[in-house]
Coordinates of C-alpha atoms in Angstrom, one line a residue:
Chain A
M64 CA 5.2 -32.1 0.5
R65 CA 7.0 -35.1 -0.9
V66 CA 5.0 -37.2 -3.4
L67 CA 6.1 -40.3 -5.3
V68 CA 4.2 -41.1 -8.6
T69 CA 4.2 -44.5 -10.0
V70 CA 4.2 -44.5 -13.9
K71 CA 3.9 -47.4 -16.3
F72 CA 5.2 -48.0 -19.8
T73 CA 2.3 -49.2 -21.9
P74 CA 1.6 -49.8 -25.6
D75 CA 0.0 -46.7 -27.2
L76 CA -3.8 -47.3 -27.5
Q77 CA -3.8 -46.4 -31.2
S78 CA -1.1 -48.8 -31.9
H79 CA -1.5 -52.5 -32.9
R80 CA -1.4 -54.0 -29.5
T81 CA -0.3 -57.8 -29.3
F82 CA 0.9 -60.4 -27.1
T83 CA 4.2 -62.2 -27.3
D84 CA 4.7 -65.5 -25.4
G85 CA 1.7 -64.7 -23.2
A86 CA 2.9 -61.2 -22.2
V87 CA 2.0 -57.8 -23.5
T88 CA 4.5 -56.7 -26.2
R89 CA 6.2 -53.5 -25.1
T90 CA 8.5 -51.9 -27.5
A91 CA 10.0 -48.6 -27.4
D92 CA 8.5 -47.6 -31.0
D93 CA 4.9 -47.6 -30.0
G94 CA 4.7 -47.1 -26.2
S95 CA 4.8 -44.4 -23.8
M96 CA 3.7 -43.5 -20.2
N97 CA 0.3 -45.0 -19.4
E98 CA -2.0 -42.1 -20.4
L99 CA -3.9 -42.2 -17.0
D100 CA -0.6 -41.7 -15.2
E101 CA -0.6 -38.3 -16.5
N102 CA -3.4 -37.4 -14.0
A103 CA -1.3 -38.9 -11.3
V104 CA 1.7 -36.7 -12.3
E105 CA -0.5 -33.7 -12.5
A106 CA -2.1 -34.3 -9.1
A107 CA 1.4 -34.7 -7.5
L108 CA 2.7 -31.4 -9.1
Q109 CA -0.4 -29.4 -8.0
L110 CA 0.1 -30.5 -4.4
V111 CA 3.8 -29.6 -4.4
E112 CA 3.1 -26.3 -6.2
A113 CA 0.4 -25.5 -3.7
A114 CA 2.6 -26.3 -0.8
G115 CA 5.4 -24.1 -2.2
Q116 CA 8.0 -26.7 -1.3
G117 CA 8.7 -30.3 -1.7
E118 CA 9.5 -32.8 -4.5
V119 CA 7.8 -35.1 -7.0
I120 CA 9.5 -38.4 -7.7
A121 CA 8.5 -40.7 -10.6
L122 CA 9.1 -44.3 -10.3
T123 CA 8.7 -47.1 -12.9
V124 CA 9.3 -50.8 -12.9
G125 CA 10.0 -52.7 -16.1
G126 CA 12.6 -53.6 -18.8
P127 CA 14.9 -51.1 -20.5
D128 CA 12.1 -49.6 -22.6
A129 CA 10.1 -48.6 -19.6
V130 CA 12.5 -45.7 -18.7
A131 CA 10.5 -43.7 -21.4
A132 CA 7.6 -43.5 -19.0
V133 CA 9.8 -41.8 -16.4
R134 CA 11.2 -39.4 -19.0
K135 CA 7.7 -38.5 -20.0
A136 CA 7.0 -37.7 -16.3
L137 CA 10.2 -35.5 -16.1
Q138 CA 8.9 -33.6 -19.2
L139 CA 5.8 -32.7 -17.4
G140 CA 7.9 -31.2 -14.5
V141 CA 8.8 -34.2 -12.2
G142 CA 12.1 -33.4 -10.5
R143 CA 13.6 -36.9 -9.9
G144 CA 13.2 -40.2 -11.8
I145 CA 13.8 -43.8 -10.8
H146 CA 13.8 -46.9 -12.9
V147 CA 13.7 -50.2 -11.2
S148 CA 14.8 -52.8 -13.7
D149 CA 15.9 -56.4 -13.2
A150 CA 15.6 -59.5 -15.5
A151 CA 14.0 -61.3 -12.5
I152 CA 11.1 -59.1 -12.5
A153 CA 9.8 -60.2 -16.0
G154 CA 6.5 -62.0 -15.7
S155 CA 5.5 -60.6 -12.3
D156 CA 1.8 -60.6 -11.4
V157 CA 0.3 -57.5 -9.7
F158 CA 1.4 -58.9 -6.3
G159 CA 5.0 -59.3 -7.5
T160 CA 4.9 -55.9 -9.1
A161 CA 3.5 -54.4 -5.9
R162 CA 6.3 -56.0 -3.7
V163 CA 9.1 -54.4 -5.9
V164 CA 7.3 -51.0 -6.0
A165 CA 6.8 -51.2 -2.2
A166 CA 10.4 -51.9 -1.7
A167 CA 11.4 -48.9 -3.8
V168 CA 8.9 -46.6 -1.9
R169 CA 10.3 -47.7 1.5
R170 CA 13.8 -46.9 0.4
I171 CA 12.7 -43.4 -0.6
H172 CA 10.5 -42.9 2.4
E173 CA 13.7 -43.9 4.5
E174 CA 15.8 -41.2 2.8
E175 CA 13.2 -38.7 3.8
P176 CA 9.6 -39.4 4.5
L177 CA 7.1 -39.3 1.7
D178 CA 3.6 -37.9 2.2
L179 CA 1.8 -39.6 -0.6
V180 CA 2.2 -42.2 -3.3
I181 CA -0.1 -41.3 -6.2
T182 CA -1.0 -43.6 -9.1
G183 CA -3.3 -43.5 -12.0
M184 CA -6.7 -45.2 -11.8
A185 CA -5.8 -48.0 -14.1
A186 CA -3.1 -49.0 -16.7
L187 CA -4.7 -48.9 -20.1
D188 CA -3.1 -52.2 -21.0
G189 CA -4.3 -54.5 -18.3
L190 CA -7.0 -52.4 -16.8
T191 CA -7.1 -54.3 -13.5
S192 CA -6.8 -51.4 -11.2
M193 CA -5.4 -53.7 -8.5
L194 CA -2.0 -52.3 -8.0
P195 CA -2.8 -49.2 -5.8
T196 CA -4.6 -51.6 -3.3
A197 CA -1.9 -54.1 -3.4
L198 CA 0.7 -51.5 -2.9
A199 CA -1.1 -50.0 0.2
V200 CA -1.3 -53.4 1.7
E201 CA 2.4 -54.0 1.1
L202 CA 3.3 -50.7 2.6
D203 CA 0.8 -51.0 5.4
W204 CA -0.5 -47.4 4.5
A205 CA -3.9 -46.1 3.9
Q206 CA -5.6 -46.5 0.5
L207 CA -7.7 -43.7 -1.0
T208 CA -8.7 -45.0 -4.5
L209 CA -10.3 -43.7 -7.6
A210 CA -10.2 -40.1 -6.4
S211 CA -11.9 -37.6 -8.6
A212 CA -10.7 -34.8 -6.1
L213 CA -7.9 -34.9 -3.8
T214 CA -6.9 -32.4 -0.9
V215 CA -4.3 -32.6 1.7
A216 CA -4.4 -30.5 5.0
D217 CA -2.9 -31.0 8.5
G218 CA -1.6 -34.5 7.7
V219 CA -4.9 -35.8 6.4
A220 CA -5.7 -36.6 2.8
T221 CA -9.3 -36.2 1.6
V222 CA -10.7 -37.7 -1.5
E223 CA -14.1 -37.8 -3.3
R224 CA -14.9 -40.7 -5.5
H225 CA -17.9 -41.4 -7.8
L226 CA -19.0 -45.0 -7.5
P227 CA -22.0 -46.2 -9.6
D228 CA -24.3 -46.1 -6.6
A229 CA -22.8 -43.4 -4.3
H230 CA -20.5 -40.4 -4.1
E231 CA -18.2 -41.0 -1.1
T232 CA -15.8 -38.7 0.7
L233 CA -12.9 -40.6 2.3
Q234 CA -10.2 -39.5 4.6
A235 CA -7.1 -41.0 5.8
P236 CA -3.8 -39.9 7.6
L237 CA -0.6 -39.5 5.7
P238 CA 1.3 -41.3 4.3
A239 CA -1.2 -42.8 2.1
V240 CA -1.6 -44.3 -1.4
V241 CA -4.0 -42.4 -3.6
S242 CA -5.1 -43.4 -7.1
V243 CA -6.7 -40.6 -9.1
T244 CA -9.2 -40.8 -12.1
D245 CA -9.1 -38.9 -15.3
E246 CA -11.8 -36.6 -13.7
A247 CA -9.4 -35.4 -11.1
N248 CA -7.5 -32.8 -13.3
K249 CA -6.4 -31.7 -16.8
P250 CA -2.8 -32.9 -17.4
R251 CA -0.5 -30.2 -18.4
Y252 CA 1.5 -30.3 -21.7
P253 CA 5.2 -30.4 -21.6
N254 CA 7.1 -27.2 -22.9
F255 CA 10.0 -27.1 -25.1
K256 CA 12.4 -26.3 -22.4
M257 CA 11.2 -29.2 -20.2
I258 CA 11.5 -31.6 -23.1
M259 CA 15.0 -30.8 -23.7
A260 CA 15.9 -31.0 -20.0
A261 CA 14.3 -34.3 -19.6
R262 CA 16.3 -35.8 -22.6
T263 CA 19.6 -35.3 -20.7
A264 CA 18.3 -35.9 -17.1
V265 CA 20.0 -38.6 -15.2
I266 CA 17.4 -41.5 -14.2
E267 CA 18.4 -43.5 -11.3
E268 CA 18.6 -47.3 -12.0
W269 CA 17.9 -49.7 -9.2
S270 CA 18.1 -53.5 -9.2
L271 CA 16.3 -56.0 -6.9
A272 CA 19.5 -56.4 -5.0
D273 CA 19.6 -52.6 -4.3
L274 CA 16.2 -53.0 -2.7
G275 CA 16.8 -56.2 -0.9
V276 CA 14.0 -57.9 -2.8
D277 CA 14.4 -61.8 -3.2
P278 CA 14.3 -62.5 -6.9
A279 CA 12.5 -65.8 -6.3
S280 CA 9.5 -63.8 -4.6
V281 CA 8.8 -62.0 -7.9
G282 CA 8.7 -62.6 -11.6
T283 CA 7.1 -65.6 -13.6
A284 CA 7.9 -68.2 -10.9
A285 CA 6.2 -66.3 -8.2
S286 CA 3.2 -65.4 -10.3
R287 CA -0.2 -66.8 -9.1
T288 CA -1.6 -66.8 -12.6
A289 CA -0.2 -68.2 -16.0
V290 CA -1.4 -67.1 -19.4
L291 CA -2.1 -70.3 -21.4
T292 CA -3.1 -68.9 -24.6
A293 CA -3.5 -65.4 -26.2
E294 CA -5.2 -65.1 -29.6
P295 CA -6.5 -62.2 -31.6
R296 CA -10.3 -62.3 -31.9
P297 CA -11.8 -62.5 -35.3
A298 CA -12.7 -58.9 -36.5
R299 CA -16.4 -58.2 -37.0
T300 CA -17.5 -57.8 -40.7
P301 CA -19.5 -54.6 -40.6
Q302 CA -22.5 -54.2 -42.8
I303 CA -22.9 -50.4 -43.5
V304 CA -25.8 -48.8 -45.2
T305 CA -26.2 -45.2 -46.0
D306 CA -29.6 -43.7 -45.1
T307 CA -31.6 -42.8 -48.1
G308 CA -34.8 -42.7 -46.2
E309 CA -34.9 -46.5 -45.3
G310 CA -31.9 -46.6 -42.8
G311 CA -34.1 -46.8 -39.7
R312 CA -36.2 -49.7 -41.1
L313 CA -33.1 -51.6 -42.2
L314 CA -31.5 -51.1 -38.8
A315 CA -34.8 -52.4 -37.1
D316 CA -35.0 -55.3 -39.5
F317 CA -31.4 -56.3 -38.7
L318 CA -32.1 -56.3 -35.0
I319 CA -35.4 -58.1 -35.4
E320 CA -33.7 -60.9 -37.6
R321 CA -31.0 -61.4 -34.8
G322 CA -33.8 -61.6 -32.1
L323 CA -32.7 -58.4 -30.4
A324 CA -35.7 -56.3 -30.8
Chain B
M140 CA -16.1 -81.4 -4.2
T141 CA -14.8 -78.0 -4.7
R142 CA -16.3 -75.4 -2.4
V143 CA -17.2 -72.3 -4.2
A144 CA -18.3 -68.9 -2.6
V145 CA -20.2 -66.1 -4.4
L146 CA -20.3 -62.6 -3.1
V147 CA -23.8 -61.3 -3.5
E148 CA -24.2 -57.9 -5.3
R149 CA -27.3 -56.0 -4.4
H150 CA -29.4 -53.0 -5.0
G151 CA -30.7 -52.2 -1.5
E152 CA -32.4 -55.4 -0.6
A153 CA -32.7 -56.9 -4.1
V154 CA -30.2 -59.3 -5.4
A155 CA -28.4 -57.8 -8.6
A156 CA -28.8 -59.7 -12.0
P157 CA -25.0 -60.4 -12.3
T158 CA -25.2 -62.4 -9.1
L159 CA -27.7 -64.8 -10.7
E160 CA -25.2 -65.2 -13.5
T161 CA -22.4 -65.9 -11.2
L162 CA -24.3 -68.3 -9.2
T163 CA -25.2 -70.2 -12.4
L164 CA -21.5 -70.4 -13.2
A165 CA -20.5 -71.3 -9.6
R166 CA -22.7 -74.3 -9.6
S167 CA -20.9 -75.9 -12.5
L168 CA -17.7 -75.7 -10.4
G169 CA -18.8 -77.2 -7.1
D170 CA -20.9 -76.6 -4.0
V171 CA -22.0 -73.3 -3.7
A172 CA -22.3 -70.8 -0.7
A173 CA -23.6 -67.3 -1.3
V174 CA -22.1 -64.5 0.9
W175 CA -24.4 -61.6 2.0
L176 CA -22.5 -58.7 3.4
G177 CA -24.4 -56.2 5.6
G178 CA -27.8 -56.6 7.3
E179 CA -30.0 -59.7 6.6
P180 CA -31.4 -61.0 3.3
S181 CA -35.2 -61.3 2.9
S182 CA -36.7 -64.7 2.6
A183 CA -37.5 -63.8 -1.2
A184 CA -33.6 -63.0 -1.6
V185 CA -32.6 -66.3 0.1
A186 CA -35.1 -68.2 -2.2
Q187 CA -33.7 -66.6 -5.2
L188 CA -30.1 -67.2 -4.3
G189 CA -31.1 -70.9 -3.7
A190 CA -33.0 -71.2 -7.0
H191 CA -29.8 -70.1 -8.9
G192 CA -27.4 -72.5 -7.1
A193 CA -26.6 -71.5 -3.5
A194 CA -27.0 -74.4 -1.0
E195 CA -26.1 -72.0 1.8
V196 CA -26.4 -68.3 2.4
R197 CA -23.8 -66.8 4.7
V198 CA -24.7 -63.6 6.3
V199 CA -22.2 -61.1 7.8
E200 CA -24.4 -58.6 9.4
P201 CA -22.3 -55.6 10.3
Q202 CA -22.4 -52.9 7.6
V203 CA -18.9 -52.0 6.2
R204 CA -17.8 -49.8 3.5
A205 CA -14.0 -49.3 3.5
A206 CA -12.3 -51.9 1.4
A207 CA -10.1 -53.2 4.2
A208 CA -13.2 -53.9 6.3
A209 CA -15.1 -55.4 3.4
A210 CA -12.2 -57.8 2.7
A211 CA -12.1 -58.9 6.3
A212 CA -15.8 -59.5 6.2
L213 CA -15.6 -61.4 3.0
G214 CA -12.6 -63.4 4.5
A215 CA -14.5 -64.5 7.6
A216 CA -17.3 -65.9 5.4
T217 CA -15.1 -67.7 2.8
A218 CA -12.4 -69.1 5.0
D219 CA -13.2 -72.7 3.7
A220 CA -13.8 -71.8 0.1
D221 CA -11.5 -73.1 -2.9
V222 CA -12.9 -70.8 -5.4
L223 CA -14.5 -67.3 -4.7
L224 CA -16.4 -65.6 -7.5
V225 CA -17.5 -61.9 -7.4
T226 CA -18.9 -59.4 -9.9
S227 CA -16.1 -57.4 -11.5
T228 CA -16.5 -53.8 -10.3
F229 CA -13.9 -51.2 -9.1
V230 CA -15.1 -51.9 -5.5
N231 CA -14.8 -55.6 -5.6
K232 CA -11.4 -55.6 -7.3
E233 CA -10.1 -53.7 -4.4
I234 CA -11.8 -56.1 -1.9
V235 CA -10.5 -59.2 -3.6
T236 CA -6.9 -57.7 -4.0
R237 CA -6.8 -57.4 -0.2
L238 CA -8.3 -60.8 0.4
A239 CA -5.8 -62.4 -2.0
L240 CA -2.8 -60.8 0.0
A241 CA -4.2 -62.1 3.1
T242 CA -4.9 -65.8 1.8
G243 CA -2.4 -66.3 -1.0
A244 CA -5.1 -66.8 -3.6
G245 CA -4.5 -66.1 -7.2
V246 CA -6.9 -63.6 -8.9
V247 CA -8.2 -62.9 -12.4
V248 CA -10.6 -59.9 -12.8
D249 CA -12.7 -58.9 -15.8
A250 CA -13.2 -62.5 -16.6
A251 CA -15.9 -63.6 -19.2
G252 CA -15.8 -67.2 -17.9
A253 CA -14.3 -69.9 -15.5
A254 CA -14.0 -73.5 -15.4
L255 CA -12.1 -76.3 -13.5
V256 CA -9.5 -77.9 -15.6
D257 CA -7.2 -80.6 -13.9
G258 CA -8.0 -79.2 -10.4
H259 CA -7.2 -75.6 -11.5
V260 CA -9.4 -72.6 -12.2
E261 CA -9.0 -71.5 -15.8
T262 CA -10.7 -68.2 -16.9
E263 CA -11.3 -66.4 -20.2
Q264 CA -10.8 -62.7 -20.7
T265 CA -11.1 -60.4 -23.6
V266 CA -8.4 -57.6 -23.5
F267 CA -7.0 -54.6 -25.6
A268 CA -10.6 -53.4 -26.2
A269 CA -11.8 -56.9 -26.8
T270 CA -9.4 -57.5 -29.8
W271 CA -7.7 -60.5 -28.1
N272 CA -8.9 -63.5 -26.1
V273 CA -6.7 -64.7 -23.3
R274 CA -7.0 -68.0 -21.3
T275 CA -5.4 -67.9 -17.9
R276 CA -4.7 -70.4 -15.3
I277 CA -4.8 -69.7 -11.7
T278 CA -1.9 -71.8 -10.2
T279 CA -2.5 -71.3 -6.5
E280 CA -4.7 -73.6 -4.6
R281 CA -7.2 -70.9 -3.9
A282 CA -8.6 -68.9 -6.6
I283 CA -10.6 -65.7 -6.9
V284 CA -12.3 -64.6 -10.0
A285 CA -14.2 -61.3 -10.8
L286 CA -16.7 -62.0 -13.5
R287 CA -17.9 -59.4 -16.0
P288 CA -21.9 -58.9 -16.0
N289 CA -23.6 -60.5 -19.1
T290 CA -20.9 -63.1 -19.8
T291 CA -23.0 -66.1 -18.3
Q292 CA -26.8 -66.7 -19.0
A293 CA -28.6 -66.9 -15.5
V294 CA -30.5 -70.1 -15.3
A295 CA -32.7 -71.1 -12.4
M296 CA -32.6 -74.8 -11.2
P297 CA -35.8 -76.6 -11.6
D298 CA -35.2 -78.7 -8.4
A299 CA -33.7 -76.1 -6.1
V300 CA -34.3 -76.2 -2.3
V301 CA -34.3 -73.3 0.1
P302 CA -30.8 -72.8 1.3
S303 CA -29.8 -72.8 4.9
V304 CA -28.9 -69.3 6.5
V305 CA -25.9 -69.1 8.5
T306 CA -24.7 -66.1 10.4
V307 CA -21.0 -65.5 10.3
A308 CA -19.4 -64.0 13.5
F309 CA -17.5 -60.8 12.4
E310 CA -16.2 -57.9 14.3
P311 CA -15.3 -55.2 11.8
P312 CA -11.7 -54.0 12.1
T313 CA -10.7 -50.5 12.5
T314 CA -9.3 -49.2 9.3
R315 CA -7.1 -46.2 8.4
E316 CA -9.6 -45.0 5.9
A317 CA -12.6 -43.2 7.2
V318 CA -15.8 -42.8 5.0
V319 CA -16.8 -39.4 6.2
A320 CA -19.8 -38.7 3.8
V321 CA -21.9 -40.9 1.5
E322 CA -24.4 -39.3 -0.8
A323 CA -26.4 -41.9 -2.7
V324 CA -26.7 -41.5 -6.5
E325 CA -30.4 -41.5 -7.4
A326 CA -30.9 -44.8 -9.4
S327 CA -32.2 -44.1 -12.8
D328 CA -35.3 -46.0 -14.0
G329 CA -34.6 -49.5 -15.2
V330 CA -31.6 -51.5 -15.1
P331 CA -28.0 -50.3 -14.1
L332 CA -25.8 -49.5 -17.0
A333 CA -23.1 -52.1 -16.1
E334 CA -25.7 -54.9 -15.7
A335 CA -27.9 -54.0 -18.8
S336 CA -28.3 -56.7 -21.5
V337 CA -29.0 -53.8 -23.9
V338 CA -27.3 -50.4 -23.8
V339 CA -28.3 -47.5 -26.0
S340 CA -25.7 -44.6 -25.9
G341 CA -25.7 -41.2 -27.4
G342 CA -22.9 -39.0 -28.1
R343 CA -22.0 -35.7 -29.6
G344 CA -24.4 -36.2 -32.6
T345 CA -27.4 -35.9 -30.1
G346 CA -26.6 -32.3 -29.5
G347 CA -27.6 -32.9 -25.9
D348 CA -31.1 -34.3 -26.9
Y349 CA -31.4 -37.7 -25.4
A350 CA -35.3 -38.1 -25.9
L351 CA -34.7 -40.6 -28.8
I352 CA -32.0 -42.5 -26.8
H353 CA -34.3 -42.9 -23.8
E354 CA -37.2 -43.9 -26.0
L355 CA -35.2 -46.6 -27.8
A356 CA -33.6 -47.8 -24.5
E357 CA -37.0 -48.1 -23.0
L358 CA -38.4 -50.0 -26.0
L359 CA -35.6 -52.5 -25.8
G360 CA -35.5 -52.8 -22.0
G361 CA -32.0 -51.4 -21.9
A362 CA -30.0 -48.7 -20.1
V363 CA -28.9 -45.3 -21.4
G364 CA -25.2 -44.7 -21.9
A365 CA -23.1 -41.9 -23.1
S366 CA -19.6 -40.9 -24.6
R367 CA -17.2 -38.9 -22.7
D368 CA -17.9 -35.8 -25.0
A369 CA -21.5 -35.9 -23.8
T370 CA -20.8 -36.1 -20.1
D371 CA -18.1 -33.4 -20.4
E372 CA -20.6 -31.2 -22.0
G373 CA -22.8 -31.9 -19.0
W374 CA -25.7 -33.3 -21.3
I375 CA -25.9 -36.3 -19.1
S376 CA -24.4 -37.3 -15.7
H377 CA -21.0 -39.1 -15.5
E378 CA -22.7 -42.2 -14.2
H379 CA -23.9 -42.9 -17.9
M380 CA -20.3 -42.7 -19.3
V381 CA -19.4 -45.8 -21.2
G382 CA -15.6 -46.2 -21.6
Q383 CA -12.4 -47.5 -20.1
T384 CA -12.5 -44.9 -17.3
G385 CA -16.3 -44.9 -16.9
T386 CA -18.4 -47.9 -17.0
T387 CA -17.2 -51.0 -19.0
V388 CA -20.2 -52.7 -20.6
T389 CA -20.8 -56.1 -22.3
P390 CA -24.4 -56.2 -23.2
R391 CA -26.1 -58.5 -25.7
L392 CA -26.8 -55.4 -27.8
Y393 CA -25.0 -52.1 -27.9
V394 CA -26.4 -49.3 -29.8
A395 CA -24.1 -46.3 -30.5
A396 CA -25.9 -43.2 -31.7
G397 CA -24.0 -40.1 -32.8
I398 CA -20.9 -41.5 -31.2
S399 CA -17.7 -41.4 -33.3
G400 CA -16.0 -44.2 -31.3
A401 CA -13.0 -42.8 -29.8
V402 CA -10.5 -45.2 -28.5
H403 CA -11.5 -44.9 -24.9
H404 CA -15.1 -45.3 -25.6
R405 CA -14.5 -48.4 -27.9
G406 CA -12.3 -49.9 -24.8
G407 CA -15.6 -49.8 -22.7
M408 CA -17.9 -51.5 -25.1
Q409 CA -16.1 -53.4 -27.7
A410 CA -16.7 -56.8 -26.0
S411 CA -20.5 -56.4 -26.5
G412 CA -22.5 -59.1 -28.3
T413 CA -23.8 -57.3 -31.3
I414 CA -23.0 -53.6 -31.9
V415 CA -25.0 -51.3 -34.2
A416 CA -24.1 -47.6 -35.0
V417 CA -25.7 -44.6 -36.5
N418 CA -23.5 -41.7 -37.4
L419 CA -23.3 -38.9 -40.0
D420 CA -19.7 -39.5 -40.7
P421 CA -19.1 -42.5 -42.9
D422 CA -15.5 -42.5 -41.6
A423 CA -16.5 -42.6 -37.9
P424 CA -14.3 -45.4 -36.3
I425 CA -17.3 -46.8 -34.7
F426 CA -18.3 -48.3 -37.9
E427 CA -15.2 -50.5 -38.1
I428 CA -16.4 -52.4 -35.0
S429 CA -20.0 -52.5 -35.7
D430 CA -21.9 -55.5 -37.0
F431 CA -24.5 -53.0 -38.7
G432 CA -24.1 -49.4 -39.4
V433 CA -26.3 -46.6 -40.7
V434 CA -24.6 -43.6 -42.1
G435 CA -27.2 -40.9 -41.5
S436 CA -28.7 -38.7 -38.9
L437 CA -29.9 -40.3 -35.7
F438 CA -33.0 -37.9 -35.8
D439 CA -34.1 -39.6 -38.9
V440 CA -32.9 -43.2 -38.4
L441 CA -33.9 -43.8 -34.8
P442 CA -37.7 -42.7 -35.1
Q443 CA -38.0 -44.8 -38.2
A444 CA -36.3 -47.9 -36.5
I445 CA -38.5 -47.4 -33.3
A446 CA -41.7 -47.3 -35.4
R447 CA -40.6 -50.3 -37.3
M448 CA -40.0 -52.3 -34.1
R449 CA -43.2 -51.3 -32.6
E450 CA -45.1 -52.3 -35.8
A451 CA -43.3 -55.7 -35.8
R452 CA -44.3 -56.4 -32.3
A453 CA -48.0 -55.4 -32.7

């Protein structure tokens, strides 16, 4: 069982998240691996552990700070880390990012075939959930998205997914791209030994040239969208009352006054 | 004239409310064709689509479920469209991602609005749990925008004509993915959570008793939501979970009862119009993003509020 997990460096949810020049500000101080990628790492580790053999590889695409996401994956037990970094990647839209990730996946798949690529269900900064599908199309592999359960047997992956109107069971032959939800498992915590080992682990650095990707096909220039403006929204001005027997009436009056009740 | 296609969202044979909002927005952009995937629309549905802006209804009859097949079906019906508008759902995001890779279209999802500016589609989104407004231009010739429900007011046209119905030839492709089982989720009474203009949510503070939450939701014509805590406890099914990984809601009114407002929950509801909260803990983070909050027990506050609203209506 050979599984690649894509991980993304995102600003911490509790931090003060901002935009700089139309792009999400990402600094090493308040960022880490996207929380939902922990479920992808856990799913990959469980499959390899159950198979009794194999390898989990973590891959990230991004600037110098993004390596922190791979290091977090190594802390959790991932055996090999790869960081694709190139100035030309900056400003890529999801299609540019998918092209780069696909090129890296193909290279790893050529070394030795992969069974699965597992991703999180969304990155908690952009929340578009588009990458898994775009990656499957680029690779021309099956897509099994939003899995709340994942099993692999006899060269076939089976997932369950919970949509608002239906619970589906989907199957596809390997290799496949699978995205897992936060219902899929409970991610493990890194132990001290793993944290120390991850600190000094060698993470492979690949450039676009290493992957044979034309720099003009990714980055800002190739992006199909451009952020024109990004502005903080005015904060609400909360009106808070303590219930001393009249709280419900005050709440109702507030709603009636606003024409909401 | 710009050609705009709108993918119709449905509940069985009925047109879903967000599609009427999308059509309303679409007709401000150009000539509108509605796309009906799977089966045939009833004459009532066709008339409703027409009343909200569709000059034509394009029907792709084969039923498809896998994203790759749905993208092919939608592509067959929208080959001439400059702009495609869909409702922002997980399923539609997958479909439009595939379609965009096939056509070269630029995509914005989770948009709160769209307009044509200098021949390009520009969109508005709220991001980072609705703490930032972002305006984006789609720079490609073809544009796809996935719109969040409740971001446009649906308005019927007074002088609408019944649209023409055109059947689109389509042969479903074979896909790698096979849907081997589908179990329909029993629709709860009333409007679906993602589409509701009012959402009343209960969290840990309910202790598992959702009677008051249901009563208030019913009174306000809204849907019932819940926090992750509550669905994890098994008090209420996962379909009710509001949050970044559950259902993202943007109703006109959001009522949070007994919900502390953990960051994942806030990310799923912070873009709501008006937010009110009831919580025993004066330091609950939900109060920071509320327009009106009551520090107190929901078992005291909600019955009194319900009684007061009934009295005001009587």
